[in-house]
Short mmCIF file of C-alpha atoms and ligand atoms in Angstrom, two decimals:
data_model
loop_
_atom_site.label_atom_id
_atom_site.label_comp_id
_atom_site.label_asym_id
_atom_site.label_seq_id
_atom_site.Cartn_x
_atom_site.Cartn_y
_atom_site.Cartn_z
CA MET A 1 71.14 30.57 -32.94
CA ILE A 2 69.07 30.66 -36.75
CA LYS A 3 67.66 34.21 -37.39
CA ARG A 4 64.03 35.22 -38.05
CA ARG A 5 63.61 34.80 -41.86
CA GLN A 6 65.37 31.27 -41.83
CA PHE A 7 63.18 29.73 -39.65
CA LEU A 8 59.50 30.94 -40.09
CA GLN A 9 60.35 29.44 -43.90
CA ALA A 10 61.92 26.30 -41.90
CA SER A 11 58.39 26.56 -39.95
CA ALA A 12 56.21 27.25 -42.58
CA ALA A 13 57.61 24.06 -44.23
CA ALA A 14 57.81 21.50 -41.57
CA ALA A 15 54.10 22.40 -41.10
CA ALA A 16 53.77 21.57 -45.10
CA VAL A 17 55.58 18.51 -43.83
CA VAL A 18 54.46 16.98 -40.60
CA ALA A 19 50.50 16.19 -40.09
CA CYS A 20 50.53 14.33 -36.62
CA PRO A 21 52.94 13.58 -33.26
CA SER A 22 55.49 10.36 -33.55
CA ILE A 23 52.68 9.19 -30.93
CA VAL A 24 50.00 8.99 -32.96
CA ARG A 25 46.58 8.55 -31.51
CA GLY A 26 46.98 4.85 -30.21
CA ARG A 27 49.85 4.32 -31.36
CA ASN A 28 53.41 3.22 -29.83
CA LEU A 29 51.46 2.95 -26.47
CA ASN A 30 55.20 1.36 -25.62
CA SER A 31 57.25 5.16 -26.13
CA LYS A 32 57.76 8.05 -24.35
CA LEU A 33 55.49 11.15 -25.30
CA SER A 34 57.97 13.70 -25.80
CA VAL A 35 56.87 16.96 -24.28
CA ALA A 36 58.10 20.29 -24.29
CA GLY A 37 56.74 23.25 -22.08
CA ILE A 38 55.98 26.88 -24.01
CA GLY A 39 56.03 29.19 -20.51
CA CYS A 40 58.29 28.04 -18.04
CA ASP A 41 57.42 30.26 -15.06
CA GLY A 42 54.59 30.92 -13.15
CA LYS A 43 51.39 28.71 -14.23
CA GLY A 44 54.41 27.35 -16.38
CA TRP A 45 56.28 25.29 -14.07
CA SER A 46 53.18 23.29 -11.76
CA ASP A 47 52.40 22.42 -16.17
CA ILE A 48 55.98 21.22 -16.71
CA LYS A 49 56.00 20.03 -13.50
CA GLN A 50 52.72 18.18 -13.78
CA MET A 51 53.70 16.24 -16.76
CA SER A 52 57.66 15.64 -16.61
CA ASP A 53 56.23 13.27 -12.65
CA HIS A 54 53.78 11.30 -16.57
CA PRO A 55 56.01 8.03 -15.60
CA GLN A 56 55.91 8.21 -20.25
CA THR A 57 56.39 11.88 -20.15
CA GLN A 58 60.00 13.15 -21.44
CA MET A 59 60.44 16.75 -21.36
CA ALA A 60 62.28 17.46 -25.04
CA ALA A 61 62.50 21.24 -24.60
CA PHE A 62 61.53 24.24 -22.73
CA CYS A 63 60.56 28.04 -24.46
CA ASP A 64 60.59 31.34 -22.74
CA ILE A 65 60.80 34.63 -23.53
CA ASP A 66 62.33 35.49 -20.22
CA LEU A 67 65.83 33.00 -20.27
CA ALA A 68 66.29 34.24 -15.90
CA ARG A 69 62.89 31.77 -15.85
CA THR A 70 63.62 28.68 -16.99
CA GLU A 71 66.49 28.29 -13.93
CA LYS A 72 63.53 25.74 -12.69
CA VAL A 73 62.01 23.96 -15.07
CA LYS A 74 66.16 22.61 -16.34
CA LYS A 75 66.42 21.39 -13.37
CA LEU A 76 63.86 18.66 -14.35
CA ALA A 77 65.93 17.60 -17.86
CA PRO A 78 69.18 18.77 -17.97
CA ASP A 79 69.50 17.52 -21.38
CA ALA A 80 66.65 19.14 -22.20
CA PRO A 81 67.15 22.52 -25.23
CA VAL A 82 66.13 26.12 -24.13
CA PHE A 83 64.89 28.36 -26.40
CA GLN A 84 63.40 32.05 -26.65
CA ASP A 85 60.98 31.81 -29.10
CA TYR A 86 58.31 29.23 -29.81
CA ARG A 87 58.53 28.74 -33.34
CA GLU A 88 63.04 28.83 -33.75
CA MET A 89 61.57 25.00 -31.12
CA LEU A 90 59.32 23.69 -32.96
CA ALA A 91 61.45 24.52 -36.55
CA LYS A 92 64.90 22.71 -34.79
CA LEU A 93 63.67 20.26 -33.53
CA GLY A 94 60.49 19.52 -35.42
CA ASP A 95 59.33 15.23 -34.07
CA LYS A 96 61.23 15.09 -31.75
CA ILE A 97 58.00 17.45 -29.61
CA ASP A 98 54.66 15.33 -29.93
CA ALA A 99 53.30 17.46 -27.52
CA VAL A 100 53.60 21.09 -25.97
CA THR A 101 51.92 23.35 -22.90
CA VAL A 102 51.12 26.10 -23.64
CA SER A 103 51.03 28.19 -20.47
CA THR A 104 51.71 31.71 -21.38
CA PRO A 105 49.74 34.81 -20.93
CA ASP A 106 46.37 35.07 -22.47
CA HIS A 107 46.70 36.91 -25.57
CA MET A 108 49.83 34.58 -27.83
CA HIS A 109 47.35 31.18 -26.97
CA ALA A 110 45.83 31.79 -29.61
CA PHE A 111 49.37 32.48 -32.00
CA ILE A 112 50.95 29.32 -30.70
CA THR A 113 48.16 27.14 -30.39
CA LEU A 114 47.22 27.37 -33.71
CA ASP A 115 50.87 26.65 -34.86
CA ALA A 116 51.37 24.04 -32.44
CA MET A 117 48.37 22.52 -34.28
CA ARG A 118 49.19 23.21 -36.92
CA GLN A 119 52.28 21.13 -37.55
CA GLY A 120 50.89 17.89 -35.62
CA LYS A 121 51.55 18.58 -31.77
CA HIS A 122 49.32 17.23 -29.04
CA VAL A 123 48.65 20.52 -26.71
CA TYR A 124 47.39 21.21 -23.54
CA CYS A 125 46.63 25.30 -23.24
CA GLN A 126 46.32 26.96 -20.33
CA LYS A 127 42.92 29.11 -19.55
CA PRO A 128 41.01 31.28 -21.31
CA LEU A 129 42.09 28.93 -24.34
CA THR A 130 42.39 32.51 -26.07
CA HIS A 131 41.58 35.82 -25.97
CA ASN A 132 39.16 37.18 -28.07
CA VAL A 133 36.28 34.94 -29.87
CA TRP A 134 37.33 34.90 -33.44
CA GLU A 135 40.27 32.72 -31.95
CA ALA A 136 37.83 30.20 -29.92
CA ARG A 137 36.82 30.16 -33.12
CA GLN A 138 39.90 29.13 -35.57
CA VAL A 139 41.70 26.35 -32.85
CA ALA A 140 37.81 24.47 -32.37
CA ASN A 141 38.41 24.23 -36.28
CA GLN A 142 41.85 24.03 -36.43
CA THR A 143 41.51 21.63 -33.77
CA LYS A 144 39.15 19.27 -35.65
CA LYS A 145 41.18 19.48 -38.98
CA SER A 146 44.68 17.98 -37.21
CA GLY A 147 42.76 15.79 -34.54
CA VAL A 148 45.01 16.03 -31.80
CA ILE A 149 44.50 15.87 -28.22
CA THR A 150 44.19 18.75 -26.16
CA ARG A 151 43.21 19.84 -22.65
CA LEU A 152 42.60 23.28 -22.13
CA GLY A 153 44.53 24.02 -18.47
CA ASN A 154 41.24 24.55 -15.96
CA GLN A 155 42.57 22.04 -13.63
CA ILE A 156 40.08 22.01 -10.98
CA HIS A 157 37.81 20.12 -13.04
CA SER A 158 38.89 17.25 -12.63
CA HIS A 159 39.33 17.68 -8.67
CA SER A 160 36.59 15.65 -6.63
CA VAL A 161 35.22 19.03 -5.47
CA TYR A 162 33.48 19.53 -9.22
CA ARG A 163 33.09 16.39 -10.64
CA THR A 164 30.88 15.68 -6.95
CA GLY A 165 28.68 18.99 -8.29
CA VAL A 166 28.57 17.92 -11.11
CA GLN A 167 27.66 14.74 -10.32
CA VAL A 168 24.93 15.51 -7.37
CA ILE A 169 22.88 18.03 -10.62
CA GLN A 170 22.95 15.39 -12.76
CA SER A 171 21.41 12.14 -10.06
CA GLY A 172 18.80 14.74 -10.24
CA THR A 173 19.30 15.59 -6.15
CA ILE A 174 17.93 19.28 -6.63
CA GLY A 175 15.60 18.83 -9.63
CA LYS A 176 15.89 20.26 -12.97
CA VAL A 177 17.25 23.55 -12.27
CA LYS A 178 15.94 26.96 -13.33
CA GLU A 179 18.48 29.28 -12.76
CA VAL A 180 22.65 30.00 -11.68
CA ARG A 181 24.57 32.80 -10.17
CA SER A 182 28.35 32.88 -9.98
CA TRP A 183 30.85 35.03 -8.93
CA CYS A 184 34.16 35.44 -8.19
CA ALA A 185 35.77 37.48 -5.66
CA ALA A 186 38.75 38.40 -8.56
CA THR A 187 39.45 42.22 -9.42
CA GLY A 188 39.17 42.30 -12.73
CA HIS A 189 42.71 45.50 -12.21
CA GLY A 190 44.60 45.62 -8.99
CA LYS A 191 47.38 43.35 -10.35
CA SER A 192 49.57 45.47 -11.84
CA GLY A 193 48.65 48.25 -9.50
CA GLN A 194 48.38 50.73 -12.83
CA ILE A 195 44.74 52.37 -14.66
CA SER A 196 46.72 53.65 -17.29
CA VAL A 197 50.90 53.28 -19.31
CA PRO A 198 53.25 54.01 -16.52
CA LYS A 199 54.91 57.68 -17.69
CA ASN A 200 58.72 56.19 -16.77
CA PRO A 201 59.22 53.24 -16.47
CA PRO A 202 62.62 51.01 -15.85
CA ALA A 203 65.02 49.13 -17.63
CA LEU A 204 63.59 46.41 -19.79
CA PRO A 205 65.60 43.16 -18.36
CA LYS A 206 68.13 41.85 -19.84
CA SER A 207 67.81 38.94 -20.34
CA VAL A 208 63.58 39.51 -22.08
CA ASP A 209 63.55 39.88 -25.05
CA TRP A 210 60.52 42.25 -25.33
CA ASP A 211 59.47 41.70 -28.91
CA LEU A 212 58.24 38.31 -28.31
CA TRP A 213 56.23 38.90 -25.13
CA ILE A 214 54.09 41.65 -27.28
CA GLY A 215 53.99 39.74 -29.99
CA VAL A 216 50.84 39.08 -31.20
CA ALA A 217 49.61 42.83 -29.24
CA PRO A 218 50.37 46.25 -30.48
CA MET A 219 53.16 47.22 -28.84
CA ARG A 220 54.15 49.13 -26.58
CA THR A 221 57.18 49.94 -23.71
CA TYR A 222 57.96 47.49 -20.99
CA GLY A 223 56.24 48.91 -17.95
CA GLY A 224 58.87 47.83 -14.90
CA HIS A 225 58.13 43.99 -12.84
CA ASN A 226 53.99 43.11 -12.43
CA VAL A 227 53.74 45.90 -14.77
CA TYR A 228 52.40 43.71 -17.63
CA HIS A 229 55.25 40.45 -17.26
CA PRO A 230 54.73 38.91 -15.31
CA TRP A 231 51.84 38.66 -13.53
CA GLY A 232 49.88 42.40 -14.75
CA TRP A 233 49.02 41.99 -17.83
CA ARG A 234 45.60 40.48 -16.79
CA ASP A 235 44.95 44.05 -15.96
CA TRP A 236 45.54 45.12 -19.50
CA GLN A 237 42.85 44.85 -22.36
CA ASP A 238 45.74 44.02 -24.67
CA PHE A 239 46.98 41.53 -22.75
CA GLY A 240 44.11 40.15 -20.50
CA ASN A 241 40.01 39.71 -20.37
CA GLY A 242 40.01 41.02 -16.70
CA ALA A 243 38.49 38.95 -13.42
CA LEU A 244 36.00 37.22 -15.72
CA GLY A 245 38.56 36.17 -18.26
CA ASP A 246 40.63 34.66 -15.33
CA PHE A 247 37.43 32.81 -13.71
CA GLY A 248 34.80 32.98 -15.67
CA CYS A 249 36.66 29.52 -16.99
CA HIS A 250 37.43 27.68 -14.43
CA ILE A 251 33.97 28.69 -11.98
CA LEU A 252 31.73 28.52 -14.38
CA ASP A 253 33.20 24.83 -16.04
CA PRO A 254 31.33 22.87 -13.00
CA VAL A 255 28.48 25.17 -14.49
CA PHE A 256 29.00 23.93 -18.24
CA THR A 257 29.65 20.14 -17.52
CA ALA A 258 26.32 19.77 -14.90
CA LEU A 259 24.43 21.31 -16.95
CA LYS A 260 25.61 20.26 -20.26
CA ILE A 261 26.07 23.24 -21.62
CA ALA A 262 26.41 22.53 -26.35
CA ALA A 263 25.85 26.76 -26.81
CA PRO A 264 27.20 29.49 -26.20
CA PRO A 265 24.20 32.09 -24.94
CA THR A 266 21.75 34.02 -27.41
CA GLN A 267 21.88 37.12 -25.55
CA LEU A 268 23.38 39.25 -22.80
CA LYS A 269 23.77 41.96 -20.95
CA ALA A 270 26.06 43.63 -17.97
CA ASP A 271 26.65 45.90 -17.18
CA HIS A 272 30.36 47.76 -14.48
CA SER A 273 32.06 50.16 -11.73
CA GLY A 274 34.14 52.01 -13.92
CA MET A 275 36.29 51.83 -16.77
CA ASN A 276 38.68 53.32 -19.38
CA ASP A 277 40.10 51.95 -22.83
CA GLN A 278 43.47 50.64 -20.87
CA VAL A 279 42.31 47.85 -18.03
CA TRP A 280 39.60 45.80 -17.17
CA ALA A 281 36.57 47.09 -14.54
CA ALA A 282 37.48 47.27 -11.06
CA GLN A 283 34.21 45.54 -10.34
CA THR A 284 31.26 43.65 -13.40
CA GLN A 285 28.18 42.01 -14.07
CA VAL A 286 26.64 39.69 -16.04
CA ASP A 287 23.03 38.02 -17.58
CA TYR A 288 23.51 35.75 -19.65
CA VAL A 289 20.71 33.13 -21.51
CA PHE A 290 22.37 30.01 -22.71
CA PRO A 291 19.95 27.60 -24.92
CA GLY A 292 18.02 25.41 -21.59
CA THR A 293 19.60 21.29 -21.63
CA GLU A 294 18.22 18.05 -20.25
CA LEU A 295 18.82 19.40 -16.92
CA THR A 296 16.72 22.73 -16.56
CA THR A 297 13.74 23.39 -15.79
CA ASP A 298 13.07 25.71 -19.48
CA GLU A 299 13.96 25.93 -22.61
CA THR A 300 16.55 28.97 -21.55
CA ILE A 301 18.85 29.69 -18.28
CA LYS A 302 19.53 32.03 -17.18
CA ILE A 303 23.71 32.46 -15.04
CA SER A 304 24.38 35.15 -14.80
CA TRP A 305 28.39 36.66 -13.75
CA ASP A 306 29.84 39.33 -10.03
CA ASP A 307 33.44 39.64 -9.80
CA GLY A 308 35.25 42.14 -7.74
CA GLY A 309 33.55 41.13 -4.31
CA LEU A 310 30.04 42.07 -5.05
CA LEU A 311 28.14 38.79 -4.24
CA PRO A 312 24.98 37.30 -6.00
CA SER A 313 21.05 37.79 -4.29
CA VAL A 314 19.68 34.73 -2.99
CA SER A 315 16.34 35.32 -2.76
CA GLY A 316 14.73 32.97 -5.61
CA SER A 317 16.75 30.41 -3.99
CA HIS A 318 16.44 27.94 -1.00
CA ILE A 319 19.69 29.70 1.39
CA PRO A 320 18.90 31.39 3.88
CA ALA A 321 19.73 34.83 4.09
CA THR A 322 22.04 34.37 6.79
CA VAL A 323 24.20 31.86 5.32
CA ALA A 324 27.86 33.63 4.24
CA LEU A 325 28.57 32.49 1.04
CA PRO A 326 32.23 31.26 -0.13
CA LYS A 327 34.58 34.19 -1.44
CA SER A 328 34.06 32.83 -5.47
CA GLY A 329 31.48 30.20 -6.69
CA SER A 330 28.06 28.82 -8.14
CA ILE A 331 24.51 28.65 -6.81
CA PHE A 332 22.23 26.62 -8.93
CA ILE A 333 18.38 27.05 -8.10
CA GLY A 334 16.81 23.97 -8.61
CA GLU A 335 13.62 22.33 -8.35
CA LYS A 336 13.55 20.68 -5.14
CA GLY A 337 17.07 22.58 -3.62
CA THR A 338 19.59 24.98 -3.86
CA MET A 339 23.07 23.77 -4.14
CA VAL A 340 26.44 25.58 -3.57
CA MET A 341 29.13 25.04 -5.85
CA PRO A 342 32.55 26.97 -4.05
CA HIS A 343 35.05 27.62 -6.01
CA VAL A 344 37.57 25.48 -4.70
CA GLY A 345 35.27 23.27 -1.82
CA PRO A 346 32.60 21.28 -0.64
CA PRO A 347 29.22 21.52 -2.64
CA GLN A 348 27.41 22.42 0.57
CA LEU A 349 22.59 21.60 -0.37
CA PHE A 350 19.80 24.11 1.11
CA PRO A 351 17.26 23.71 2.36
CA GLN A 352 20.12 21.97 5.13
CA ASP A 353 17.41 20.25 6.47
CA GLN A 354 15.50 18.27 3.36
CA TYR A 355 19.14 17.00 2.89
CA ALA A 356 20.70 13.29 4.90
CA ALA A 357 24.33 13.70 5.67
CA ASP A 358 24.99 11.80 3.49
CA ALA A 359 23.42 13.37 0.24
CA ILE A 360 26.37 13.84 -1.61
CA GLU A 361 28.03 11.46 -3.15
CA THR A 362 31.98 12.08 -2.80
CA VAL A 363 33.49 11.52 -6.89
CA GLU A 364 37.67 11.29 -6.52
CA SER A 365 39.41 13.31 -7.79
CA VAL A 366 41.83 12.24 -10.69
CA ASN A 367 45.34 14.15 -11.84
CA HIS A 368 43.94 16.71 -14.78
CA TYR A 369 47.27 16.63 -16.37
CA HIS A 370 47.92 13.12 -16.65
CA GLY A 371 44.87 12.68 -18.35
CA TRP A 372 46.17 14.41 -20.90
CA VAL A 373 49.21 12.51 -21.06
CA ASP A 374 47.04 9.21 -20.95
CA GLY A 375 45.24 10.60 -23.84
CA CYS A 376 47.81 11.12 -26.17
CA LEU A 377 49.62 8.14 -25.78
CA SER A 378 46.10 6.11 -25.99
CA GLY A 379 44.91 8.00 -29.12
CA GLU A 380 41.33 8.76 -26.14
CA GLN A 381 40.32 12.93 -25.75
CA PRO A 382 40.06 13.60 -22.32
CA SER A 383 36.26 15.37 -21.43
CA ASP A 384 38.02 19.23 -21.84
CA GLY A 385 39.49 19.18 -24.94
CA PHE A 386 39.65 22.28 -26.88
CA ASP A 387 35.62 21.91 -28.44
CA TYR A 388 34.18 22.68 -25.29
CA GLY A 389 37.12 25.13 -23.80
CA ALA A 390 36.96 27.14 -27.15
CA LEU A 391 32.86 27.32 -25.77
CA LEU A 392 33.94 28.26 -21.87
CA THR A 393 35.86 30.85 -23.78
CA GLU A 394 32.93 32.12 -26.20
CA SER A 395 30.60 32.52 -23.63
CA VAL A 396 33.81 33.73 -21.06
CA LEU A 397 35.14 36.68 -23.63
CA LEU A 398 31.11 37.55 -24.85
CA GLY A 399 30.67 38.54 -21.66
CA ASN A 400 33.92 41.41 -21.22
CA ILE A 401 32.22 42.40 -24.57
CA ALA A 402 28.60 43.36 -23.05
CA VAL A 403 30.85 44.83 -20.55
CA ARG A 404 31.71 47.79 -22.75
CA TYR A 405 28.24 47.72 -23.82
CA ARG A 406 27.10 48.46 -20.53
CA THR A 407 23.24 47.97 -19.98
CA GLN A 408 22.72 47.13 -23.86
CA ASN A 409 21.22 44.21 -24.69
CA LEU A 410 22.89 42.15 -26.65
CA GLN A 411 21.02 39.36 -28.81
CA TRP A 412 24.18 36.60 -30.32
CA ASP A 413 24.00 34.80 -33.54
CA ALA A 414 26.53 32.06 -32.48
CA ALA A 415 26.01 30.08 -36.51
CA ALA A 416 26.36 33.17 -38.29
CA MET A 417 28.80 34.96 -35.89
CA ARG A 418 28.26 38.27 -34.72
CA PHE A 419 25.94 40.35 -32.69
CA THR A 420 22.27 41.00 -34.26
CA ASN A 421 20.51 44.19 -32.25
CA ASN A 422 24.68 45.87 -32.36
CA ASP A 423 27.03 45.56 -35.24
CA ASP A 424 29.85 47.98 -32.96
CA ALA A 425 30.53 45.62 -30.88
CA ASN A 426 30.59 43.03 -33.60
CA LYS A 427 34.69 44.97 -33.28
CA TRP A 428 35.58 43.52 -29.97
CA LEU A 429 35.23 39.52 -31.57
CA ARG A 430 38.63 39.84 -33.47
CA ARG A 431 41.52 42.31 -32.91
CA ASP A 432 44.50 43.72 -34.99
CA TYR A 433 47.33 41.23 -35.51
CA ARG A 434 50.30 43.36 -35.56
CA THR A 435 53.00 42.84 -38.82
CA GLY A 436 53.91 39.84 -38.79
CA TRP A 437 52.74 38.28 -36.27
CA ASN A 438 49.17 37.42 -38.24
CA ILE A 439 46.30 34.49 -37.10
CA ASP A 440 45.37 32.88 -41.15
CA GLU A 441 41.18 31.74 -41.10
CA VAL A 442 41.00 28.65 -40.23
N1 NDP B 1 45.16 27.35 -14.36
C1 NDP B 1 45.40 28.07 -12.79
O1 NDP B 1 44.77 27.71 -11.41
C2 NDP B 1 46.32 28.96 -13.68
C3 NDP B 1 46.40 29.62 -14.72
N2 NDP B 1 46.82 30.15 -15.29
C4 NDP B 1 47.13 30.61 -16.45
O2 NDP B 1 48.65 30.87 -16.47
C5 NDP B 1 49.01 31.25 -18.30
C6 NDP B 1 49.69 32.31 -17.65
O3 NDP B 1 49.22 32.61 -16.40
P1 NDP B 1 50.92 33.49 -15.23
O4 NDP B 1 52.09 32.16 -15.56
O5 NDP B 1 50.75 33.93 -13.96
O6 NDP B 1 52.18 34.37 -16.28
P2 NDP B 1 53.44 34.98 -15.51
O7 NDP B 1 53.29 36.35 -16.52
O8 NDP B 1 53.65 35.19 -13.87
O9 NDP B 1 54.09 33.49 -16.90
C7 NDP B 1 54.31 32.90 -18.20
C8 NDP B 1 55.39 32.88 -18.51
O10 NDP B 1 55.58 32.94 -19.29
C9 NDP B 1 56.76 33.32 -20.08
N3 NDP B 1 56.18 33.95 -21.47
C10 NDP B 1 55.34 35.22 -21.37
N4 NDP B 1 55.20 35.30 -22.54
C11 NDP B 1 56.07 33.81 -23.38
C12 NDP B 1 56.03 33.35 -25.06
N5 NDP B 1 55.36 33.75 -25.72
N6 NDP B 1 56.08 33.00 -25.68
C13 NDP B 1 56.83 31.06 -24.26
N7 NDP B 1 57.29 31.70 -22.97
C14 NDP B 1 56.40 32.99 -22.59
C15 NDP B 1 56.82 33.86 -18.89
O11 NDP B 1 58.11 35.08 -19.50
P3 NDP B 1 58.29 36.55 -18.86
O12 NDP B 1 57.82 35.99 -16.95
O13 NDP B 1 59.98 36.86 -18.90
O14 NDP B 1 56.98 37.62 -19.11
C16 NDP B 1 56.53 33.37 -18.16
O15 NDP B 1 57.49 32.94 -17.98
C17 NDP B 1 47.84 32.22 -18.02
O16 NDP B 1 46.73 31.90 -19.39
C18 NDP B 1 47.20 31.91 -17.03
O17 NDP B 1 45.77 32.33 -17.24
C19 NDP B 1 48.28 30.89 -14.34
C20 NDP B 1 48.00 30.95 -12.91
C21 NDP B 1 46.38 29.51 -12.78
O1 NHF B 2 43.29 30.46 -10.57
C1 NHF B 2 43.34 30.99 -10.40
C2 NHF B 2 45.29 31.93 -9.40
O2 NHF B 2 44.75 33.01 -9.83
C3 NHF B 2 45.70 33.33 -11.02
C4 NHF B 2 45.94 34.74 -10.88
O3 NHF B 2 44.47 35.88 -10.54
C5 NHF B 2 44.55 33.15 -12.20
O4 NHF B 2 45.22 33.19 -13.51
C6 NHF B 2 44.60 31.29 -11.87
O5 NHF B 2 43.36 30.24 -13.32
#
């Protein structure tokens, strides 16, 4: 294994000379796309499995900070080398890798994605695209610079149910949209079973490189299985973004796509059920105001978010109070009717007696993962690349900043990337990066 300083030098040198993947947009159409998987268990396993099932891919390498969690993926390509540090992998394999999947916990998405794009790799990154708003902007900027093919890992975007819901709204079935109310059953903490740092954690498993897992975040001691890694990291402000961060990019995706939302909110206000400075609140509620579009009735549109089991009111919609709402989803209130878009289920229209059984034309699913591979091979950018992912992520993460200033109406100036009426809130747009893990401005 090469020493950290050596591979950082090699990595910097590689970044300087490599501008694009060996499979460049639209060229080498008969070649296989050489993919490396970063984060191999949990969602990483299914991301890698899906990519490897595409007939025109070959798995070039695998990387996970816990070598014990690479056993499953190794069976997909037994000859592919396995790494613990993705920087070593990119430095050693260089242009043998065309593309990477990034399926690590959220705090590392931007660091890895930016590095990979700087080295000309196509990137498929899990949702949310980044851990803070400033990172989302850097990823968007780098995407333009690198010109690689990108896709956010919100696979339901390509599922029949969301595609059908988008079609219902865009075909005008409920008229222009007046308001959207989205909600999610998941709670902001509870996965780790903790609300403060564990006092007597067990020893770190030998297979885990904890320094690599912590990455950009402030160092803390390993907390025990599921406390931070795997899985429980979502609860913690240093690593995840609670229920809004975990599900916002899924549930708000059909809202943004259907309404063609193209800009972040201009103002937002939030509330929560109580939180400390470590974990996210069990329940949050955010009221956003976005610029309107050709599909909205007004120049602005209200989009609200409830989580932790809170349900939105159906007042002002066409849904009878007796109707049970799905556990998670969105209500689109239109001029002529209301669409309920369950997460993940077929859309329903109200008032029911106004819409014939065939009022909804089903749109088939497409393979989200393979759509990205096809895009890498053909040079055609799929519909939800990092431009879109950054907008969705910024909007979601702004909500979590508003949560920290409960009930205060925050004005967001997207062009200046700052809150104009609460300077203190601006400190949450970006984090302090651990020494050796800085992210350069793009
Ligand atoms: N689109 C979807 O439906 C879903 C998306 N996700 C998203 O997928 C991502 C991963 O979540 P999940 O799989 O549940 O998380 P887990 O913590 O279960 O797994 C993450 C994997 O990445 C590894 N890992 C962590 N840090 C690094 C690193 N720096 N380099 C390489 N490997 C690393 C982990 O190793 P170790 O186990 O040792 O920590 C683990 O194998 C998140 O962004 C999450 O939001 C998750 C579930 C579904
Ligand atoms: O869709 C999903 C299923 O649940 C996971 C855990 O909360 C999420 O991270 C994921 O995005």
